[in-house]
XYZ file of C-alpha atoms in Angstrom:
535
model
C -0.050 0.126 -0.082
C 1.281 3.549 -0.236
C 2.497 5.958 2.310
C -1.009 7.665 2.220
C -2.846 4.532 3.242
C -0.329 3.819 5.669
C -0.693 7.109 7.551
C -3.855 6.018 8.899
C -3.835 2.479 10.484
C -7.445 2.220 10.519
C -7.729 2.819 6.996
C -5.144 0.774 6.123
C -6.727 -2.366 8.056
C -9.810 -1.767 6.320
C -8.134 -1.321 2.821
C -6.181 -4.617 3.376
C -9.447 -6.931 4.177
C -10.222 -8.598 0.846
C -12.946 -11.226 0.343
C -12.552 -14.382 1.667
C -10.230 -14.798 4.923
C -9.821 -11.889 6.964
C -6.364 -10.294 6.824
C -5.355 -12.437 3.696
C -5.262 -11.487 0.313
C -7.307 -13.939 -2.069
C -4.636 -16.029 -4.269
C -5.786 -15.274 -7.512
C -6.448 -11.357 -7.873
C -6.298 -11.347 -11.218
C -7.959 -12.461 -14.725
C -7.162 -13.742 -18.059
C -7.529 -10.497 -19.513
C -4.312 -9.367 -17.412
C -2.140 -12.257 -19.245
C -3.787 -10.886 -22.698
C -2.774 -7.730 -21.925
C 0.509 -8.299 -21.473
C 0.967 -10.559 -24.233
C -0.404 -8.778 -26.616
C 1.440 -5.465 -25.657
C 4.868 -7.220 -25.497
C 3.902 -9.214 -28.978
C 3.850 -5.848 -30.495
C 6.511 -4.194 -28.353
C 9.418 -5.887 -27.117
C 9.073 -8.661 -29.316
C 9.980 -6.294 -32.322
C 12.735 -4.865 -30.594
C 14.429 -8.563 -29.967
C 13.516 -9.409 -33.535
C 15.196 -6.528 -35.031
C 18.209 -7.073 -32.948
C 18.996 -10.585 -34.544
C 17.008 -9.878 -38.471
C 19.984 -7.968 -39.642
C 22.391 -11.186 -39.101
C 21.647 -13.624 -41.917
C 20.703 -11.507 -44.904
C 24.194 -9.363 -44.188
C 25.889 -10.571 -47.316
C 22.768 -10.110 -49.729
C 22.158 -6.691 -48.297
C 26.272 -5.339 -48.833
C 25.557 -7.246 -52.501
C 22.476 -4.937 -52.612
C 24.266 -1.796 -51.501
C 27.074 -2.335 -54.291
C 24.583 -2.761 -57.178
C 22.711 0.366 -56.230
C 25.902 2.235 -55.681
C 27.351 0.790 -59.086
C 24.137 1.450 -61.067
C 24.218 5.161 -59.900
C 27.585 6.229 -60.181
C 29.069 3.721 -62.827
C 31.717 1.955 -60.963
C 31.480 -0.339 -57.646
C 31.242 1.026 -54.101
C 34.653 1.385 -51.993
C 35.057 -1.099 -49.542
C 35.399 1.379 -46.738
C 32.440 3.416 -47.781
C 30.437 -0.100 -47.945
C 31.617 -0.999 -44.571
C 30.512 2.396 -43.128
C 27.124 2.063 -44.767
C 26.714 -1.306 -43.221
C 27.764 0.291 -39.900
C 25.256 3.200 -40.024
C 22.576 0.518 -40.961
C 23.119 -1.281 -37.978
C 23.922 1.132 -35.107
C 21.429 4.012 -36.556
C 18.621 1.155 -35.015
C 20.147 2.579 -31.326
C 20.132 6.353 -32.515
C 16.268 5.846 -33.134
C 15.598 4.164 -30.110
C 17.425 7.288 -28.078
C 14.798 9.759 -30.244
C 11.984 7.485 -29.491
C 12.814 7.229 -25.562
C 13.103 11.162 -25.400
C 9.660 11.005 -27.120
C 7.871 9.085 -24.471
C 6.859 11.865 -22.140
C 5.254 14.056 -24.412
C 3.250 11.605 -26.025
C 2.788 9.415 -22.838
C 1.210 12.356 -21.167
C -1.323 13.293 -23.676
C -2.309 9.873 -24.933
C -1.495 7.659 -22.001
C -0.055 3.821 -22.066
C -2.471 1.983 -24.200
C -3.131 4.777 -26.834
C 0.599 5.598 -27.245
C 1.396 1.959 -27.811
C -1.120 1.869 -30.452
C 0.102 5.084 -32.136
C 3.495 3.131 -31.767
C 2.448 0.522 -34.642
C 2.500 3.456 -36.783
C 6.181 3.411 -36.576
C 6.454 -0.037 -36.706
C 4.215 -0.966 -40.062
C 5.854 2.559 -41.963
C 9.532 1.208 -41.106
C 8.421 -2.530 -42.466
C 7.005 -0.727 -45.646
C 10.162 0.823 -46.089
C 12.617 -1.749 -45.565
C 10.747 -4.491 -47.594
C 10.303 -2.523 -50.430
C 14.105 -1.100 -50.372
C 15.358 -3.818 -52.957
C 12.405 -3.224 -55.523
C 12.723 0.531 -55.283
C 16.539 0.072 -55.617
C 17.160 2.653 -52.990
C 19.498 1.273 -49.867
C 18.644 4.768 -48.239
C 15.152 2.834 -47.252
C 16.516 0.283 -45.397
C 18.732 2.948 -43.104
C 15.505 4.775 -42.553
C 13.234 2.052 -42.122
C 15.996 0.775 -39.438
C 15.861 4.303 -37.700
C 12.032 4.659 -37.788
C 11.942 0.880 -35.988
C 14.380 2.276 -33.432
C 12.166 5.187 -32.548
C 9.597 2.147 -32.090
C 11.841 0.199 -29.866
C 12.643 3.083 -27.586
C 9.022 4.104 -27.071
C 7.889 0.278 -27.003
C 10.740 -0.197 -23.979
C 9.628 2.470 -22.053
C 5.827 2.775 -22.396
C 5.265 -1.219 -22.255
C 7.189 -1.570 -18.808
C 5.073 1.510 -17.166
C 1.709 -0.254 -18.300
C 2.499 -3.678 -17.265
C 3.743 -1.986 -13.892
C 0.526 -0.308 -13.512
C -1.849 -3.067 -14.450
C -0.447 -5.808 -12.218
C -1.094 -6.707 -8.421
C 1.955 -6.349 -6.751
C 1.842 -10.253 -5.755
C 2.580 -11.017 -9.711
C 4.330 -7.780 -10.591
C 7.678 -9.325 -11.312
C 6.200 -12.162 -13.029
C 3.837 -9.960 -15.244
C 6.916 -7.552 -15.568
C 9.305 -10.516 -17.328
C 7.091 -11.239 -20.049
C 8.930 -8.171 -21.567
C 12.293 -10.067 -21.551
C 10.647 -13.120 -22.510
C 9.028 -11.858 -25.639
C 12.650 -9.838 -26.407
C 14.183 -13.359 -26.277
C 11.688 -15.088 -28.435
C 11.932 -12.129 -30.761
C 15.955 -12.905 -30.920
C 14.961 -16.466 -31.791
C 12.581 -16.074 -34.477
C 14.818 -13.639 -36.044
C 17.577 -16.245 -35.999
C 14.859 -18.967 -37.333
C 13.346 -16.903 -40.099
C 16.991 -16.095 -41.172
C 17.322 -19.548 -42.067
C 18.288 -20.463 -45.900
C 15.171 -22.903 -45.760
C 13.026 -19.863 -44.793
C 13.797 -16.132 -45.488
C 17.467 -16.085 -45.578
C 17.724 -16.224 -49.349
C 18.875 -13.852 -51.803
C 15.626 -13.255 -53.190
C 13.397 -13.396 -49.947
C 15.602 -11.151 -47.601
C 13.395 -8.116 -47.745
C 10.484 -10.292 -46.238
C 12.546 -10.762 -43.429
C 11.789 -7.172 -42.852
C 8.149 -7.256 -43.975
C 7.352 -9.641 -41.090
C 7.814 -6.432 -38.625
C 4.324 -5.326 -39.977
C 2.625 -8.869 -38.597
C 2.773 -8.390 -34.460
C 2.252 -4.701 -35.166
C -1.230 -5.096 -36.838
C -2.165 -7.779 -34.237
C -1.620 -5.474 -31.323
C -3.351 -2.761 -33.573
C -6.541 -4.561 -33.615
C -6.348 -6.416 -30.254
C -5.255 -3.767 -27.689
C -8.228 -1.052 -28.334
C -10.497 -3.878 -26.519
C -8.562 -3.702 -23.492
C -8.625 -1.198 -20.713
C -6.406 1.621 -20.011
C -3.937 1.600 -16.942
C -6.201 2.254 -14.239
C -3.605 4.353 -12.348
C -3.161 6.806 -15.201
C -6.698 6.910 -15.593
C -7.007 8.140 -11.800
C -3.767 10.180 -11.401
C -3.705 12.085 -14.681
C -7.273 11.886 -16.475
C -9.249 11.976 -12.663
C -11.570 9.165 -14.298
C -12.568 7.240 -11.188
C -15.204 5.280 -12.844
C -12.839 4.409 -15.590
C -10.604 3.018 -13.342
C -12.751 1.273 -11.234
C -13.967 -0.569 -14.231
C -10.135 -1.041 -15.584
C -9.300 -2.369 -12.200
C -12.366 -4.972 -12.513
C -11.385 -6.040 -15.747
C -7.903 -6.497 -14.836
C -8.475 -8.345 -11.348
C -11.417 -10.301 -12.278
C -13.599 -9.203 -9.353
C -16.451 -6.932 -8.876
C -15.358 -5.405 -5.459
C -12.173 -3.507 -6.139
C -12.784 -0.741 -3.386
C -9.300 -1.606 -1.777
C -7.551 -1.006 -4.738
C -9.087 2.293 -5.947
C -8.640 3.034 -2.195
C -5.058 2.668 -2.404
C -4.681 4.682 -5.450
C -6.824 7.705 -4.116
C -4.594 8.088 -1.089
C -1.518 8.375 -3.305
C -3.502 10.673 -5.587
C -4.296 12.818 -2.916
C -1.089 13.645 -1.791
C 0.142 14.219 -4.930
C -3.024 15.989 -6.038
C -0.836 19.320 -6.599
C 2.226 17.774 -7.974
C 2.782 17.778 -11.955
C 4.755 15.115 -13.676
C 8.249 15.801 -12.731
C 10.490 16.507 -15.365
C 13.856 14.896 -15.996
C 16.371 17.453 -14.748
C 14.207 17.764 -11.305
C 14.004 13.725 -10.583
C 17.994 14.030 -11.404
C 17.999 17.128 -8.691
C 15.853 15.203 -6.117
C 17.580 14.221 -2.886
C 14.317 12.099 -2.107
C 15.091 9.815 -5.220
C 18.886 10.153 -6.044
C 19.780 6.282 -5.109
C 16.967 5.117 -6.986
C 18.207 7.163 -10.162
C 21.872 6.137 -9.483
C 20.769 2.218 -8.957
C 18.914 2.882 -12.521
C 21.622 4.025 -14.180
C 23.891 1.618 -13.088
C 21.520 -1.221 -13.906
C 20.572 -0.129 -17.113
C 24.404 0.594 -18.167
C 25.181 -2.953 -16.842
C 22.228 -4.609 -18.782
C 24.319 -3.280 -22.207
C 28.051 -3.178 -21.169
C 27.839 -6.588 -19.516
C 29.669 -8.223 -22.890
C 26.458 -9.951 -24.224
C 27.232 -8.668 -27.679
C 30.534 -9.888 -27.540
C 29.148 -13.338 -27.095
C 27.201 -12.841 -30.285
C 30.371 -11.691 -32.084
C 32.482 -14.888 -31.214
C 29.772 -17.709 -31.558
C 30.406 -18.573 -35.088
C 34.323 -18.555 -34.446
C 33.815 -20.474 -31.670
C 31.477 -22.997 -33.023
C 34.028 -23.549 -35.862
C 36.805 -24.249 -33.824
C 34.366 -26.929 -32.278
C 34.792 -28.584 -35.553
C 31.157 -27.441 -36.781
C 30.949 -27.153 -40.562
C 30.165 -23.881 -41.359
C 27.023 -24.381 -43.272
C 25.365 -26.342 -39.970
C 26.494 -23.128 -37.415
C 23.186 -21.160 -38.014
C 21.298 -24.071 -37.136
C 23.514 -24.596 -34.027
C 23.098 -20.819 -33.471
C 19.706 -21.521 -32.908
C 20.458 -23.242 -29.862
C 21.496 -19.820 -28.228
C 18.264 -18.437 -28.588
C 16.209 -21.113 -27.432
C 18.451 -21.119 -24.265
C 17.702 -17.152 -23.884
C 13.952 -17.805 -24.360
C 13.951 -20.947 -21.337
C 16.088 -18.757 -19.284
C 13.654 -15.792 -19.586
C 10.685 -18.084 -18.943
C 12.116 -19.917 -15.910
C 13.135 -16.238 -14.684
C 9.381 -15.095 -15.062
C 8.274 -18.193 -12.840
C 10.474 -17.621 -10.199
C 10.783 -13.827 -9.756
C 8.127 -13.745 -7.259
C 9.205 -16.665 -5.236
C 13.198 -15.674 -5.279
C 12.978 -11.645 -5.710
C 14.354 -9.393 -7.686
C 17.713 -8.994 -5.940
C 18.778 -12.520 -5.669
C 18.287 -13.131 -9.397
C 20.046 -9.857 -10.412
C 22.977 -10.230 -8.184
C 23.473 -13.941 -9.026
C 22.823 -13.368 -12.881
C 25.522 -11.031 -13.285
C 27.809 -13.024 -10.788
C 27.506 -16.304 -12.831
C 28.213 -14.234 -16.078
C 31.517 -12.623 -14.441
C 32.579 -16.511 -13.664
C 31.963 -17.732 -16.862
C 33.427 -14.745 -18.769
C 36.496 -15.386 -16.870
C 36.291 -19.145 -17.708
C 35.660 -18.463 -21.608
C 38.828 -16.298 -21.789
C 40.805 -19.184 -20.362
C 39.308 -21.696 -22.735
C 39.823 -19.550 -25.663
C 43.497 -18.765 -24.855
C 44.178 -22.518 -24.756
C 41.481 -23.910 -27.332
C 44.477 -25.270 -29.575
C 46.031 -27.279 -26.565
C 43.284 -29.841 -26.212
C 40.355 -30.961 -28.698
C 37.695 -30.728 -25.922
C 38.267 -27.117 -24.925
C 36.463 -25.651 -27.555
C 33.501 -27.743 -26.203
C 33.962 -25.988 -22.861
C 34.004 -22.674 -24.660
C 30.326 -23.749 -26.148
C 29.288 -24.535 -22.501
C 30.680 -21.154 -21.358
C 28.368 -19.048 -24.334
C 25.325 -20.964 -23.566
C 25.646 -20.595 -19.620
C 26.323 -16.531 -20.168
C 23.359 -16.367 -22.142
C 21.359 -18.376 -19.774
C 23.047 -16.263 -16.831
C 21.843 -12.900 -18.672
C 18.129 -13.832 -19.059
C 17.483 -15.513 -16.060
C 17.877 -12.182 -14.164
C 19.999 -8.937 -15.769
C 17.718 -9.455 -19.240
C 14.580 -8.477 -17.828
C 14.823 -7.026 -14.090
C 15.953 -3.708 -14.896
C 12.922 -2.584 -16.934
C 11.094 -3.860 -13.633
C 12.863 -2.237 -10.930
C 12.587 1.186 -13.197
C 8.920 1.035 -12.848
C 9.050 0.030 -9.214
C 11.398 2.437 -7.672
C 9.332 5.845 -8.492
C 6.098 7.033 -7.892
C 3.588 7.736 -10.597
C 4.481 11.707 -11.718
C 7.943 10.750 -11.458
C 7.928 7.485 -13.770
C 7.853 8.851 -16.913
C 11.052 11.080 -16.241
C 12.812 7.830 -14.799
C 11.890 5.557 -18.148
C 13.504 8.725 -19.950
C 16.667 8.289 -17.870
C 16.624 4.537 -18.090
C 16.176 4.429 -21.964
C 18.679 7.209 -22.587
C 21.345 5.427 -20.482
C 20.288 2.083 -22.539
C 20.495 3.114 -25.985
C 23.507 5.222 -25.258
C 25.253 1.906 -23.867
C 24.126 0.235 -26.818
C 25.279 2.584 -29.442
C 28.537 2.604 -27.235
C 28.976 -1.095 -27.191
C 28.495 -1.219 -31.227
C 31.065 1.381 -31.743
C 33.918 0.880 -29.267
C 33.672 -2.857 -29.279
C 35.416 -3.855 -32.429
C 38.494 -1.797 -31.293
C 38.623 -3.468 -27.922
C 38.262 -6.810 -29.636
C 41.013 -5.800 -32.010
C 43.304 -4.697 -29.144
C 42.730 -7.122 -26.664
C 41.510 -10.012 -28.695
C 39.872 -13.066 -26.126
C 41.402 -10.944 -23.467
C 38.180 -8.509 -24.007
C 35.922 -10.771 -21.912
C 38.154 -9.958 -18.764
C 36.762 -6.332 -19.379
C 33.140 -7.444 -19.525
C 33.722 -9.765 -16.369
C 34.792 -6.526 -14.420
C 32.103 -4.952 -15.235
C 29.382 -7.758 -14.373
C 31.254 -8.469 -10.894
C 31.220 -4.523 -10.432
C 27.165 -4.403 -10.789
C 26.893 -7.686 -8.682
C 28.720 -5.838 -5.542
C 26.854 -2.733 -6.284
C 23.527 -4.633 -6.192
C 24.421 -6.475 -2.903
C 25.098 -3.263 -1.241
C 22.680 -1.040 -2.264
C 19.730 -2.803 -4.207
C 16.629 -3.323 -1.418
C 14.465 -6.511 -2.614
C 11.162 -4.762 -4.111
C 8.974 -8.003 -4.298
C 5.679 -7.699 -2.926
C 5.980 -4.090 -1.772
C 4.225 -0.854 -2.578
C 5.838 1.795 -4.393
C 5.854 3.582 -0.876
C 7.443 0.928 1.023
C 10.082 0.754 -1.812
C 10.647 4.475 -1.328
C 10.801 4.056 2.584
C 13.668 1.518 1.610
C 15.644 3.934 0.059
C 14.994 6.851 2.502
C 17.923 6.042 4.936
C 20.693 6.148 2.130
C 19.104 9.113 0.510
C 19.159 10.476 3.908
C 15.774 12.616 3.015
C 12.306 11.320 3.813
C 10.128 12.202 0.917
C 7.283 14.952 1.850
C 4.526 12.394 1.449
C 6.277 10.321 3.948
C 5.853 12.667 6.461
C 2.372 11.922 7.010
C 3.270 8.506 8.343
C 5.551 10.079 11.506
C 2.674 12.563 12.239
C -0.256 9.665 12.006
C 2.405 7.415 14.335
C 2.528 10.249 16.912
C -1.012 10.534 16.818
C -1.702 6.809 17.442
C 1.012 7.037 20.481
C -0.413 9.970 22.475
C -3.781 8.099 21.742
C -5.432 11.254 20.036
C -8.801 10.771 18.445
C -7.932 9.304 14.873
C -9.199 11.800 12.668
C -11.034 11.060 9.022
C -8.152 10.001 6.365
C -9.427 11.874 3.562
C -9.785 15.188 5.503
C -6.749 14.841 6.894
C -4.635 14.451 3.672
C -6.386 17.032 2.096
C -5.233 19.392 4.957
C -1.616 18.084 4.081
C -2.089 19.363 0.775
C -3.914 22.425 1.779
C -0.823 23.581 4.116
C 1.211 23.160 1.507
C 3.404 19.916 2.933
C 3.678 17.961 -0.619
């Protein structure tokens, strides 16, 4: 529950009593439509992000040949190899630039349209990008492919900010982590689908590679026709649209029950505290002493998420499989195992996150990655000394991927939604998304130089990053499982050395209880706090 409800013990007690056994929450406080909303939202959003990460790998030689043909047709001579390399680098990395642009657009679009309709409008970016990229070969314009990748990046930037917010706000706190992992699961499924469709027997051929990009329109269309029938985030409706009737109906739909007075009371209590608080800007959030360590933790989490070295693993996969004696024509099929391991590990994380918690999965994931990065450095250094060593390298690759997807692959997006109150959440996702996409771009830009100068020892750099992240989370990160947003804020208050203004109401209520003063009406007292300018 939030700080306003906890400020008045009587109200809190009344709000926590559900139907059935007194004092206990019913085990199933959600409906099938809650799962449908999460799956439809993720299929048209995070799935496309994962798909676009892997879809460019298989058709690389055909796309480069297309660039060369287009250049020669226009200029009368073949393209210079350096120019071709530059064009290809731009094609791959511009996806991250588009993601950064999309992230910066989230607050403006989300304030006007809300969570659900922002996801719906975002499908327009995906469909237009799919058409541009799918028609680029027929039009003979490689610029269409580059622009399409940029627009697809904008779609990904919006998706990875709005989808976690939407899932976070429609979920009961008891399954908030498990439902939040849907984002990571569909990213992994998207990566696997891109690898699968890129096989030569499917769409990874010279004549059919444009269809690989046309497929992007299918998930976007599914979301476009499905999401309008699902409710908006009830917290958005109450906080920003002041539509209590709509929020109650949304709660009833998502929770699968008629009596949602307890949930509405929790949100209304928080709403009264923050009645006169506008959406916080990024600069205000960065300057606020009340959320200093939340912001630092989000920045560290997102930086480690991208800089942990998973991209290095993809770079070395084919060469390691080749050293193990796997023929080049079979390597694409063996590579599918990495996508399968990703998906299974993400599903495992979603099943156990509410039992184990966010903290152990995050610390354990980065810790195991550091361990296996150290082992793979040794195996790659001595891979010619024994025939079985390359197979140990393959095991390390799969272990690193599984360690990443079991925790670090999805929890950063969950934590960003859990650390902040409603008015701070859009700005927080802008900060998280900016760090995410800038780190993504930095890895793509710097990794070739790191690999060239350090060779296989580059994995020691990533091991250091993972170990540093694990140590930081061990000492700083509180467990957020089954906690309300206000309780999580309180967990950080001691480290921030500043109590948020709304938390002061708790102290006032506690003092009143100790001195046995008559307990005032919760709503009127909370209103007085706002009128007196405490917030």
